[in-house]
Tab-separated table of C-alpha atoms and ligand atoms in Angstrom:
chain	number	residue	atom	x	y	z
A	17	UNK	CA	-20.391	25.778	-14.149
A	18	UNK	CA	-16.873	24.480	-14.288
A	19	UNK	CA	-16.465	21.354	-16.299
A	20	UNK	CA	-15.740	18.235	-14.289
A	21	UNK	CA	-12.494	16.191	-15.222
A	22	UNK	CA	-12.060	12.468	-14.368
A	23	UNK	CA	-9.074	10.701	-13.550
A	24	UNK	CA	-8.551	6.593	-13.955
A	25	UNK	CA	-6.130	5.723	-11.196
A	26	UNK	CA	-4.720	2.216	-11.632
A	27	UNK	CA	-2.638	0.137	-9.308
A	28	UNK	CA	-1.803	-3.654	-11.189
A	29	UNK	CA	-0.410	-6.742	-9.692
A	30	UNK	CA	0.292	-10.035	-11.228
A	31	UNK	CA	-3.295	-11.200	-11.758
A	32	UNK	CA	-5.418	-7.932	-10.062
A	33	UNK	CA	-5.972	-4.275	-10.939
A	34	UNK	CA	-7.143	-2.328	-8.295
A	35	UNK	CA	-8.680	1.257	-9.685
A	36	UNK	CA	-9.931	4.300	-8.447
A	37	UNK	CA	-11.962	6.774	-10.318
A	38	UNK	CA	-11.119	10.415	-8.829
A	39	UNK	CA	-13.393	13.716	-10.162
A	40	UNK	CA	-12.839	17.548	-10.085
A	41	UNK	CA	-12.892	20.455	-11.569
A	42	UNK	CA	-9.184	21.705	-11.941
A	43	UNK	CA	-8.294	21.838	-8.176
A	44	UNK	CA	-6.680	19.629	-5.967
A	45	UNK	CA	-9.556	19.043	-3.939
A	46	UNK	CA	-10.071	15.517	-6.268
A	47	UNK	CA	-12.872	13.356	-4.767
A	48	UNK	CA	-13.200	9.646	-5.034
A	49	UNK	CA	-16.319	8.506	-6.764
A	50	UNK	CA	-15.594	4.670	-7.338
A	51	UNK	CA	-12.918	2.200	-6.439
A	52	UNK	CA	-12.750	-1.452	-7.482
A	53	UNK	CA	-10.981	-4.440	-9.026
A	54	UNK	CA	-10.158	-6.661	-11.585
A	55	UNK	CA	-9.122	-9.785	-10.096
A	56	UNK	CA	-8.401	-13.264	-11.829
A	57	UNK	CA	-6.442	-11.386	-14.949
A	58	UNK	CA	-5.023	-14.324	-17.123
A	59	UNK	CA	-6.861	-16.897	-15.746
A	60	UNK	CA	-10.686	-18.013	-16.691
A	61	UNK	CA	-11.718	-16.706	-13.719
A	62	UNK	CA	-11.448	-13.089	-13.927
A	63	UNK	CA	-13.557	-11.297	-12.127
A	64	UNK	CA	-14.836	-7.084	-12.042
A	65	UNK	CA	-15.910	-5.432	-8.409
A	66	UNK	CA	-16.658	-1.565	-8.423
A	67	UNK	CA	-17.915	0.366	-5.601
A	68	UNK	CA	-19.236	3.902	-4.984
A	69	UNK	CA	-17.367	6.722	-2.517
A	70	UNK	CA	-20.061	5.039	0.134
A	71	UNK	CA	-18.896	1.303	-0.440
A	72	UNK	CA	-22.093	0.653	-1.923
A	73	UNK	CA	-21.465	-2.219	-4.359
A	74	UNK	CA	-22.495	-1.278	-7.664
A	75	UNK	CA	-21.243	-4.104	-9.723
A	76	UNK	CA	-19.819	-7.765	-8.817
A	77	UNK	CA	-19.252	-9.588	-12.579
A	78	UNK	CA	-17.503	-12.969	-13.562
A	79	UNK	CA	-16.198	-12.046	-17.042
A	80	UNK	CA	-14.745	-14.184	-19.547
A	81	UNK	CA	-12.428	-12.278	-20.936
A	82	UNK	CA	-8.705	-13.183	-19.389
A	83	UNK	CA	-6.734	-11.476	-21.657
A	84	UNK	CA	-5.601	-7.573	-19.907
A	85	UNK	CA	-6.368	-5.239	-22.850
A	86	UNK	CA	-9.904	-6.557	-23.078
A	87	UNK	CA	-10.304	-6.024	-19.298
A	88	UNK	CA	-9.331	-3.027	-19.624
A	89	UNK	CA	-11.573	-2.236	-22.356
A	90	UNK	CA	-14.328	-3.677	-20.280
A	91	UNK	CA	-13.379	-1.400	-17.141
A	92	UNK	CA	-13.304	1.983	-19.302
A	93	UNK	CA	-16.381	0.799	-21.120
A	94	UNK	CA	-17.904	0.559	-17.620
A	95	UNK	CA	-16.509	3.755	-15.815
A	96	UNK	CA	-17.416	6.001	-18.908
A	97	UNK	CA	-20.923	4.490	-18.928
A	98	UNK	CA	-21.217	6.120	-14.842
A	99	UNK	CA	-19.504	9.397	-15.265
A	100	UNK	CA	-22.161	11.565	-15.882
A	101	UNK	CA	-21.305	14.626	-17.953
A	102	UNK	CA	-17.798	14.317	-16.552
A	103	UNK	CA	-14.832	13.240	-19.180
A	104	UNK	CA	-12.226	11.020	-18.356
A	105	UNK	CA	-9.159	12.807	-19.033
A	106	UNK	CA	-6.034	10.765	-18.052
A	107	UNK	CA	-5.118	7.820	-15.841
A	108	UNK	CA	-2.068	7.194	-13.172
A	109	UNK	CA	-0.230	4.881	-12.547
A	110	UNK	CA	1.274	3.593	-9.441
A	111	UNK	CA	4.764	2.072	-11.329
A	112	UNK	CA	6.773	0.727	-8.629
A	113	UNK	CA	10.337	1.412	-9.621
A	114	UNK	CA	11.929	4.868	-11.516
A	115	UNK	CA	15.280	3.457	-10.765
A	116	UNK	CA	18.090	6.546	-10.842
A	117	UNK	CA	16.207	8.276	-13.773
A	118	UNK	CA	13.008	9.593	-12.482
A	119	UNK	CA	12.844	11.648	-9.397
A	120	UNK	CA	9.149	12.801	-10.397
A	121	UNK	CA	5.759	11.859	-11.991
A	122	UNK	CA	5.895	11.351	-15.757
A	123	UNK	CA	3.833	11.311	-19.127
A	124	UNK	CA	4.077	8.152	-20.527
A	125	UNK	CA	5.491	8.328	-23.993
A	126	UNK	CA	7.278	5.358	-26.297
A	127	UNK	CA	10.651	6.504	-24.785
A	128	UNK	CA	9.251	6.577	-21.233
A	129	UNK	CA	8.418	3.170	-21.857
A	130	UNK	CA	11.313	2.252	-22.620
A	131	UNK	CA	13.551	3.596	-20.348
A	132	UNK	CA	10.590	2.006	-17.710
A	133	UNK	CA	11.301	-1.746	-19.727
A	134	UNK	CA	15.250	-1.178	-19.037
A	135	UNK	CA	14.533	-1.290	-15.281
A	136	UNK	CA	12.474	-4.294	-14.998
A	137	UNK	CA	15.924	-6.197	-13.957
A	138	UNK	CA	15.308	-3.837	-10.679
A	139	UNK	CA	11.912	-5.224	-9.498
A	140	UNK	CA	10.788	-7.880	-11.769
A	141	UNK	CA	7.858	-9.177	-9.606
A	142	UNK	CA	6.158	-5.932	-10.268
A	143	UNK	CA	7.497	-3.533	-12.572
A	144	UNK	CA	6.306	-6.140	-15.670
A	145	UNK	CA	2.598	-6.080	-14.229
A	146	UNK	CA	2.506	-2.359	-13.820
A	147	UNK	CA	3.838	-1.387	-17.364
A	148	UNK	CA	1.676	-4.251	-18.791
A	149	UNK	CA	-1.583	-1.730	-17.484
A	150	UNK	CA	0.297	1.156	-19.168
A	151	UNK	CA	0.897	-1.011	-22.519
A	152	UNK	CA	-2.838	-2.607	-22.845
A	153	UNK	CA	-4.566	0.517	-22.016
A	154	UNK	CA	-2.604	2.216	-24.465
A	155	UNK	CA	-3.520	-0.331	-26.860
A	156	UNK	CA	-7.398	0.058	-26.069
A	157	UNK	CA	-7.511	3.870	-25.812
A	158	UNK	CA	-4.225	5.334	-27.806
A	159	UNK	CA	-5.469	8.751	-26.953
A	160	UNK	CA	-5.475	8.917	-23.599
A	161	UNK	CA	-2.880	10.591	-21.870
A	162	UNK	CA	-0.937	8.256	-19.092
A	163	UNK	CA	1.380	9.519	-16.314
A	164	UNK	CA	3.569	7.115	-14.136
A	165	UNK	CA	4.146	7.755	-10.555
A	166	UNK	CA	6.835	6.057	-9.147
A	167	UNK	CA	7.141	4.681	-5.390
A	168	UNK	CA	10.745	5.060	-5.533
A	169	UNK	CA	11.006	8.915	-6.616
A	170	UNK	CA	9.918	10.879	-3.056
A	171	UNK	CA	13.328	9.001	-2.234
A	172	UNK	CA	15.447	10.360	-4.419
A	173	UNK	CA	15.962	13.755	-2.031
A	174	UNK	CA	17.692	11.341	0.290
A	175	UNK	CA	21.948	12.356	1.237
A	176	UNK	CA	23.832	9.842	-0.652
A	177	UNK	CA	25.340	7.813	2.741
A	178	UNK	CA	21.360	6.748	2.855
A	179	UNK	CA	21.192	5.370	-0.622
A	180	UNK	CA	24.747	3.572	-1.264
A	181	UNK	CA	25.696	-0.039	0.463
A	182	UNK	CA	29.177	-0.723	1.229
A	183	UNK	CA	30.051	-2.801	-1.934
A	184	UNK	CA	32.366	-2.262	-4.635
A	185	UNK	CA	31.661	1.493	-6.621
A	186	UNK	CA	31.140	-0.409	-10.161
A	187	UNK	CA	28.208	-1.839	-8.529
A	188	UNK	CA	26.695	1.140	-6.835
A	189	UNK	CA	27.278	2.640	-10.840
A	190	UNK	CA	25.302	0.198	-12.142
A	191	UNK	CA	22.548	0.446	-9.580
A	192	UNK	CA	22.657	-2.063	-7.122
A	193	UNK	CA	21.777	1.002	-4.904
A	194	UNK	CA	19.058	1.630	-1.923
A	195	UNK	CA	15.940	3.430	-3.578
A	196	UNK	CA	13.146	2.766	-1.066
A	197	UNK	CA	9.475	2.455	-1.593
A	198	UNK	CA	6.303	3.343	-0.496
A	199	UNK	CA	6.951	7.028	-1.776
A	200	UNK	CA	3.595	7.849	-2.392
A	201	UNK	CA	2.362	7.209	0.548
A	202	UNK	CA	5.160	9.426	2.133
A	203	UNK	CA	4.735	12.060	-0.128
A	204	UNK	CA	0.981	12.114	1.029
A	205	UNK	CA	1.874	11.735	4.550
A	206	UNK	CA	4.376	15.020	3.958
A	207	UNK	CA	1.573	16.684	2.546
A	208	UNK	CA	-1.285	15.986	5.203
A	209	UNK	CA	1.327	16.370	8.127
A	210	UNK	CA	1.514	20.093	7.991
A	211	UNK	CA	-2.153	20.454	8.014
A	212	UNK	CA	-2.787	18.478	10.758
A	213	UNK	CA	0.433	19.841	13.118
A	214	UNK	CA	1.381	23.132	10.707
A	215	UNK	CA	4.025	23.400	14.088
A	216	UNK	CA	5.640	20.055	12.073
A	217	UNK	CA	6.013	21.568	9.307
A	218	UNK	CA	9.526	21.655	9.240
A	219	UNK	CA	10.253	18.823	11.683
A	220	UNK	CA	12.445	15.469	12.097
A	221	UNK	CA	9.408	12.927	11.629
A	222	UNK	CA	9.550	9.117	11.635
A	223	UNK	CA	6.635	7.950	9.483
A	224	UNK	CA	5.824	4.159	10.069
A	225	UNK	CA	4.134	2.826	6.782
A	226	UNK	CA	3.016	-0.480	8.380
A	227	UNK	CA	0.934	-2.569	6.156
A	228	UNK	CA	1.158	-5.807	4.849
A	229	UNK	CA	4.142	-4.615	3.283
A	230	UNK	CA	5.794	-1.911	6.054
A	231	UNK	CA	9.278	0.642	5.746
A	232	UNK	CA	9.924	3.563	7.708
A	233	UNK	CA	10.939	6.703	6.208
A	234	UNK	CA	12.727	9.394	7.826
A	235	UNK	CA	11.137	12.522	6.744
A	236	UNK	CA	13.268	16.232	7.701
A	237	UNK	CA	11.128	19.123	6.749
A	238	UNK	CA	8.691	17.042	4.559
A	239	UNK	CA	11.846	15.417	2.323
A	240	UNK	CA	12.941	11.722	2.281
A	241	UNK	CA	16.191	11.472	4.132
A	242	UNK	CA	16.286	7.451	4.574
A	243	UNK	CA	14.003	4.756	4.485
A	244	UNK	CA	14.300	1.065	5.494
A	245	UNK	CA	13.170	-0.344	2.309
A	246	UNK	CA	16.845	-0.959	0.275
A	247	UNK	CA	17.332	-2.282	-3.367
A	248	UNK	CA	13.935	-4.332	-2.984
A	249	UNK	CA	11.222	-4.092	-1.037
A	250	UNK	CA	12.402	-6.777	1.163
A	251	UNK	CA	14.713	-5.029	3.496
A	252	UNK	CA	14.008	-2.727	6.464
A	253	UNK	CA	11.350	-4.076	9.513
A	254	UNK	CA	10.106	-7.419	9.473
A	255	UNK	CA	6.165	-7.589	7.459
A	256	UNK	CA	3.433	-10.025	6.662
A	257	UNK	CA	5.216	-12.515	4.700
A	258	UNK	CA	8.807	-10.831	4.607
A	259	UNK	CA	11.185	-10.790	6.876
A	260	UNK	CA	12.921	-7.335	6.492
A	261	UNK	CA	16.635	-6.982	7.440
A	262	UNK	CA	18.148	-10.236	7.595
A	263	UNK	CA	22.354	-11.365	7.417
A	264	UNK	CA	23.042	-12.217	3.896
A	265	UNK	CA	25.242	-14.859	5.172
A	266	UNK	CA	21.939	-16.637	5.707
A	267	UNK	CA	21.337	-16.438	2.293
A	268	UNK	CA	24.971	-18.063	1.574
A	269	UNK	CA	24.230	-20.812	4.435
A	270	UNK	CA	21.150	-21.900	2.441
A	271	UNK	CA	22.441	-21.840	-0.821
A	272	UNK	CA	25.379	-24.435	0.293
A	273	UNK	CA	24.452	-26.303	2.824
A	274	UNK	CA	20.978	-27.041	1.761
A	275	UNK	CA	21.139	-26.162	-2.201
A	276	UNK	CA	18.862	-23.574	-2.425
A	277	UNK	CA	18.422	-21.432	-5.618
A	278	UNK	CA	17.543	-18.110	-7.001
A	279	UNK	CA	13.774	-18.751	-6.925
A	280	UNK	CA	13.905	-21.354	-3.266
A	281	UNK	CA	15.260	-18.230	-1.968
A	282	UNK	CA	12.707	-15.423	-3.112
A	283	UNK	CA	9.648	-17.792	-2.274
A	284	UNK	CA	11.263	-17.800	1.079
A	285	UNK	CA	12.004	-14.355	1.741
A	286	UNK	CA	8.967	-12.851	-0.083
A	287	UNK	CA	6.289	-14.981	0.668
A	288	UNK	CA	6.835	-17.944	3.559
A	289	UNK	CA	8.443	-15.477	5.975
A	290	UNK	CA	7.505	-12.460	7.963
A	291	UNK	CA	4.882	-13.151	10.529
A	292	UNK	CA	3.449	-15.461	8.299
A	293	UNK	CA	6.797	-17.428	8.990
A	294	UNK	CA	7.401	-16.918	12.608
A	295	UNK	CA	3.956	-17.673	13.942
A	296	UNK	CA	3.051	-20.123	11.476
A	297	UNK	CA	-0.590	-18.961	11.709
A	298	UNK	CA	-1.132	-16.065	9.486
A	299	UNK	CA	0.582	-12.950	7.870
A	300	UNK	CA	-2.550	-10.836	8.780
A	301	UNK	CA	-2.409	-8.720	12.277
A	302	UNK	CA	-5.601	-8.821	12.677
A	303	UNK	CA	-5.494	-13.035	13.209
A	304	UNK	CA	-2.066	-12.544	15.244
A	305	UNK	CA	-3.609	-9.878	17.832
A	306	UNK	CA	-6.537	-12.292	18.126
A	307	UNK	CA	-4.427	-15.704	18.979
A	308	UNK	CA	-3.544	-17.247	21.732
A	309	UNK	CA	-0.999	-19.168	20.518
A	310	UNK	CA	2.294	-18.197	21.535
A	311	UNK	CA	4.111	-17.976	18.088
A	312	UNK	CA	1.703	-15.239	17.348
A	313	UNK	CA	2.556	-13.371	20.110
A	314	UNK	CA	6.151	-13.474	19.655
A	315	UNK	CA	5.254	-12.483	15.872
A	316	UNK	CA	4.100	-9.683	17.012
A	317	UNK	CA	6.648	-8.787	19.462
A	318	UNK	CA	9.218	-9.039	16.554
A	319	UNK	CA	7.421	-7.208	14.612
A	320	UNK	CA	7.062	-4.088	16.965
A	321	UNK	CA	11.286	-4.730	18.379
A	322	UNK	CA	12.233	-4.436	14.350
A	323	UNK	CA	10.214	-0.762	14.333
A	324	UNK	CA	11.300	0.578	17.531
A	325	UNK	CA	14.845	-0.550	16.714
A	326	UNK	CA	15.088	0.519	12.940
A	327	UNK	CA	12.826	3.430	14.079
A	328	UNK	CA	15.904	4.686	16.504
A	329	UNK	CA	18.630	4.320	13.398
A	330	UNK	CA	16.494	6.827	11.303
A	331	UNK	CA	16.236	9.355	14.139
A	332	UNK	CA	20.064	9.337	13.796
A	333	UNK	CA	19.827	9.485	10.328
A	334	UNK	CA	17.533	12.905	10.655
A	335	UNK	CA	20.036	14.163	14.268
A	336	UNK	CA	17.102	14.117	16.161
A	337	UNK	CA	13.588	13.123	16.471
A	338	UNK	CA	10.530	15.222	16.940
A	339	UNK	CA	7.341	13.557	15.799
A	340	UNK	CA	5.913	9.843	14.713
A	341	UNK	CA	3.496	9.337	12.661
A	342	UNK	CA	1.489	5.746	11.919
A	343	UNK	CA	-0.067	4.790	8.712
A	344	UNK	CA	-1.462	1.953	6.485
A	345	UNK	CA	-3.388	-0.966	7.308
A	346	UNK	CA	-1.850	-1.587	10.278
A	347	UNK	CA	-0.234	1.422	11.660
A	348	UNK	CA	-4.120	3.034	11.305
A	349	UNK	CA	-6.180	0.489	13.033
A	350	UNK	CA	-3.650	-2.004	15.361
A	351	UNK	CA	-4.181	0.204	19.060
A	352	UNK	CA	-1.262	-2.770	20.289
A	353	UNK	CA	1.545	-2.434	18.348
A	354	UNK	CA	1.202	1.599	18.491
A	355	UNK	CA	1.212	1.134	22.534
A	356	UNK	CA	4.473	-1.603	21.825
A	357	UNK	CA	6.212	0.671	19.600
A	358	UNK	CA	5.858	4.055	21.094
A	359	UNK	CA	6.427	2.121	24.855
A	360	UNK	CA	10.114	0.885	22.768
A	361	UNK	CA	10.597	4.496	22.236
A	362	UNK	CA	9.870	5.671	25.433
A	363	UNK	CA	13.624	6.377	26.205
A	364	UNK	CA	13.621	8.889	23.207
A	365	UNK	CA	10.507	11.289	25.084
A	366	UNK	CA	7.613	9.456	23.357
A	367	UNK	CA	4.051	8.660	25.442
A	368	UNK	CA	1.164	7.492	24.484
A	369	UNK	CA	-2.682	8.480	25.607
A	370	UNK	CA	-3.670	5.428	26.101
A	371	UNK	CA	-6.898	6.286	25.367
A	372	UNK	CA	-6.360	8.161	22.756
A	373	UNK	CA	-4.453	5.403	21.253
A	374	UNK	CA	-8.009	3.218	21.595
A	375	UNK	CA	-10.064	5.540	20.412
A	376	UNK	CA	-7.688	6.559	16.885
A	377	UNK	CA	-7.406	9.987	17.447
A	378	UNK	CA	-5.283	11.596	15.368
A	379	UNK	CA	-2.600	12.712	17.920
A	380	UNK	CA	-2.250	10.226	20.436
A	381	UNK	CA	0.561	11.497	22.422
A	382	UNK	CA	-0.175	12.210	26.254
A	383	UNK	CA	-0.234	15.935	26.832
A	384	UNK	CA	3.280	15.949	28.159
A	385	UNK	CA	5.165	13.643	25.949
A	386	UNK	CA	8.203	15.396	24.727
A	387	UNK	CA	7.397	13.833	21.107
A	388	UNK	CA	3.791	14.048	19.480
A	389	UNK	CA	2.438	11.114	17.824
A	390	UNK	CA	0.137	10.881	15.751
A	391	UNK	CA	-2.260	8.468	13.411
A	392	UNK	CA	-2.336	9.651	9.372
A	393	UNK	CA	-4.467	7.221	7.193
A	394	UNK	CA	-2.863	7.594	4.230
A	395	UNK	CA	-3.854	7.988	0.736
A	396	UNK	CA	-1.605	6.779	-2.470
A	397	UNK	CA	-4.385	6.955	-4.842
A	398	UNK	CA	-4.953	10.629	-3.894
A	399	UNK	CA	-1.194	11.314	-4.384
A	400	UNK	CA	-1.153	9.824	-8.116
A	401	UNK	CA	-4.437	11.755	-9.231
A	402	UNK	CA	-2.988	15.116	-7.868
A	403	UNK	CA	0.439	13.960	-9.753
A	404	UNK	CA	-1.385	12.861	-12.597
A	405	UNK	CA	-3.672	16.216	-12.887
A	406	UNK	CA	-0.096	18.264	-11.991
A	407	UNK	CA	1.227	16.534	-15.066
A	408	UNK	CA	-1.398	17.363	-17.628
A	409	UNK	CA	-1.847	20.854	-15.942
A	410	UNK	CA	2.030	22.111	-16.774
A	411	UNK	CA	1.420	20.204	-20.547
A	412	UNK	CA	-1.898	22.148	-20.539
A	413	UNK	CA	-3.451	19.176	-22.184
A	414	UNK	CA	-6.772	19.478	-22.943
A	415	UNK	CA	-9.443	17.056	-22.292
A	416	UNK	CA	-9.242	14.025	-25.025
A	417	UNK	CA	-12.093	11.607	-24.281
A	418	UNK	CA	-15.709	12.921	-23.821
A	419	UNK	CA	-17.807	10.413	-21.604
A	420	UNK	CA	-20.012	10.118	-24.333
A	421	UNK	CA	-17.841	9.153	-26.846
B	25	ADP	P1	-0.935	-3.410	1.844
B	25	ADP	O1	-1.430	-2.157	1.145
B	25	ADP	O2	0.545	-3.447	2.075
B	25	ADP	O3	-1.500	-4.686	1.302
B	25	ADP	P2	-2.480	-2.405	4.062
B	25	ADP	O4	-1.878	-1.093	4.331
B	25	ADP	O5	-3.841	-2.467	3.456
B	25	ADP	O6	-1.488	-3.375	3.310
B	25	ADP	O7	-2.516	-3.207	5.446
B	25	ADP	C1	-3.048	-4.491	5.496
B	25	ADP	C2	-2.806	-5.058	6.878
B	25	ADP	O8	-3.357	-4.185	7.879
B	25	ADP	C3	-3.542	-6.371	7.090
B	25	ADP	O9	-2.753	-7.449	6.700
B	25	ADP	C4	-3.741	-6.388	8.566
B	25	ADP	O10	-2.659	-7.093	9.149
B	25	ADP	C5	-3.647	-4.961	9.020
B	25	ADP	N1	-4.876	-4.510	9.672
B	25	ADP	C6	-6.002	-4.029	9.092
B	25	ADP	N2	-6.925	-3.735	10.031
B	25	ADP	C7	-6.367	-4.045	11.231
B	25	ADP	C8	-6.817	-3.978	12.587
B	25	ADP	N3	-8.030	-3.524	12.896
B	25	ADP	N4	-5.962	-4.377	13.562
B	25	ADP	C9	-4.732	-4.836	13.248
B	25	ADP	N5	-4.258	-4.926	12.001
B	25	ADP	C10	-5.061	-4.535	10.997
């Protein structure tokens, strides 16, 4: 019997870790068997929830540890204690930003580190949180091998008209660039895509990633070729609490005329605007779609014009469109703003089953819509434990921590 490997996927915020435990036996075909959270990390409240590949709960913990390391050495303490006769071999990392220097998954070394410290500048809400997992797990388990996977790198294919601004060339040399986000997620999407339409394999596809967070990416043959997300994950269609494209002469308006600073400024555009902002109800879809109110309607209606609209400027980006695909929270599960978007679209030979559409099939398109559509729930944490078994497979690194240990 072939030995089974187990991978620690973590994603960390500012005071959560959300982690997935994937296992296999050398292939690809990696199966989830738990997911969970840390939540409450620095505080006195932290707190550790860990479910099975059923959602079964199968623990719910206060802890009173705050500090990350030790929460970390509680979560491997835990995992190792419910893996069997598998071994925990490695862990990924979702690291938001690889600025200009890495277009691909990478083991996490001292110089990695490094070189992952010198771009902090680039996305300092969450590049600090995600290298802090790297650094405290490192510090509780030396051994074990680390990859980073970066949701900046599926970009980096892109032509360069989709990744400069028009500023000043100094600038664009020092990086004040477009990367785009959400690579993973595309990357997954690129891989699923050809095994659900293998006839798309090669084709001009608009993915909408439309979460809580939501970009677009314009995907030619399964490659980046421009995305909506810029410098920061604020640009691009308008989300939960963001408000995506916006005139920087807005910016200069507030900063004069009312005195706004630096940190006035990024509450405002990453957390009191968005849909949170323009219905003044929620951030969440799922409250919008179920209001009366008429701020939540026109929310929503914002919401769907910015995708449609920014949707349009990729197809020119890829000469042509000939699929669209939905994902994330609310691309999966929100039957309305699929009908609104694909209905904004219309003009470019996209129609919807409407039936379909309710009943989340994957291809929703009517039968004689000139452009298929179709519904991809996507899968980051898959994406990092293939990169992250990839990565040890072309080091050939062998297994370092037995479960029993
Ligand atoms: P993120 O990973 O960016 O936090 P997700 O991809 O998990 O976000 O998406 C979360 C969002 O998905 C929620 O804020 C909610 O608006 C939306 N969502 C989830 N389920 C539904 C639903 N049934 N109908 C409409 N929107 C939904």
């Amino acid at each position: 019997m072939s030995e089974r490997n187990a991978y620690l996927i973590i994603n960390a915020g500012s005071s959560s870790l959300k982690f997935c435990v994937f296992q296999g036996s050398g292939t690809e075909d990696l199966e989830v068997v738990f997911t969970g959270q840390m939540s409450g990390i620095g505080t006195q409240q932290a707190k550790f929830e860990a479910k099975d590949a059923h959602k079964h709960v199968l623990a719910s913990t206060a802890l009173d540890q705050s500090d990350r390391a030790a929460l970390l050495g509680y979560l491997l303490d835990w995992i190792r204690s419910q893996l069997g006769g598998a071994k925990l071999v490695a862990a990924g990392h979702r690291v938001v930003h690889g600025g200009t220097r890495f277009a691909a998954p990478v083991r996490v070394t001292p110089q990695v580190m490094a070189e992952l410290e010198a771009i902090v500048p680039l996305a300092p809400l969450h590049q600090p949180h995600n290298l802090a997992a790297i650094g405290a797990l490192a510090d509780v388990y030396p051994e074990l091998p680390q990859v980073a996977c970066f949701d900046t790198a599926f970009h980096q294919s892109q032509p360069w008209q989709s990744q400069v601004f028009a500023i000043p060339r100094e600038l664009t040399q020092e990086g004040v660039r477009r990367y785009g986000f959400h690579g993973l997620s595309y990357e997954y999407i690129a891989h699923r895509l050809p095994q659900v339409a293998p006839e798309l394999a090669d084709a001009r596809v608009l993915v909408c990633h439309l979460g809580s967070g939501a970009s677009l990416c314009a995907m030619a043959a399964g490659r980046s070729v421009d995305t909506t997300m810029g410098f920061t994950a604020l640009d691009g269609v308008p989300m939960g609490t963001r408000p995506g494209t916006i005139d920087p002469g807005v910016l200069i308006y507030l900063m004069r005329q009312k005195g706004y600073g630096a940190d006035e400024i990024e509450k405002l555009l990453y957390h009191k605007s968005g849909m949170l902002g323009v219905s003044g109800i929620s951030n969440d879809m799922r409250d919008l779609e179920g209001s009366e109110a008429p701020e939540a309607a026109e929310a929503v209606e914002l919401f769907c014009h910015g995708v449609a609209k920014q949707g349009a400027a990729l197809a020119a980006s890829m000469g042509g469109l000939d699929a669209v695909v939905f994902t994330a929270g609310v691309g999966e599960n929100s039957t309305l703003v699929r009908a609104r978007v694909t209905e904004k679209l219309g003009w470019l030979g996209v129609r919807l089953d409407p039936a379909a559409n309710r009943a989340k099939a994957t291809r929703i398109s009517a039968a004689d819509s000139r452009i298929p559509v179709y519904v991809i729930p996507t899968d980051e944490e898959q994406m990092i434990a293939r990169h992250t078994l990839r990565v040890l497979q072309a080091e050939q690194a062998a297994p370092v921590l037995a479960a029993a240990d």
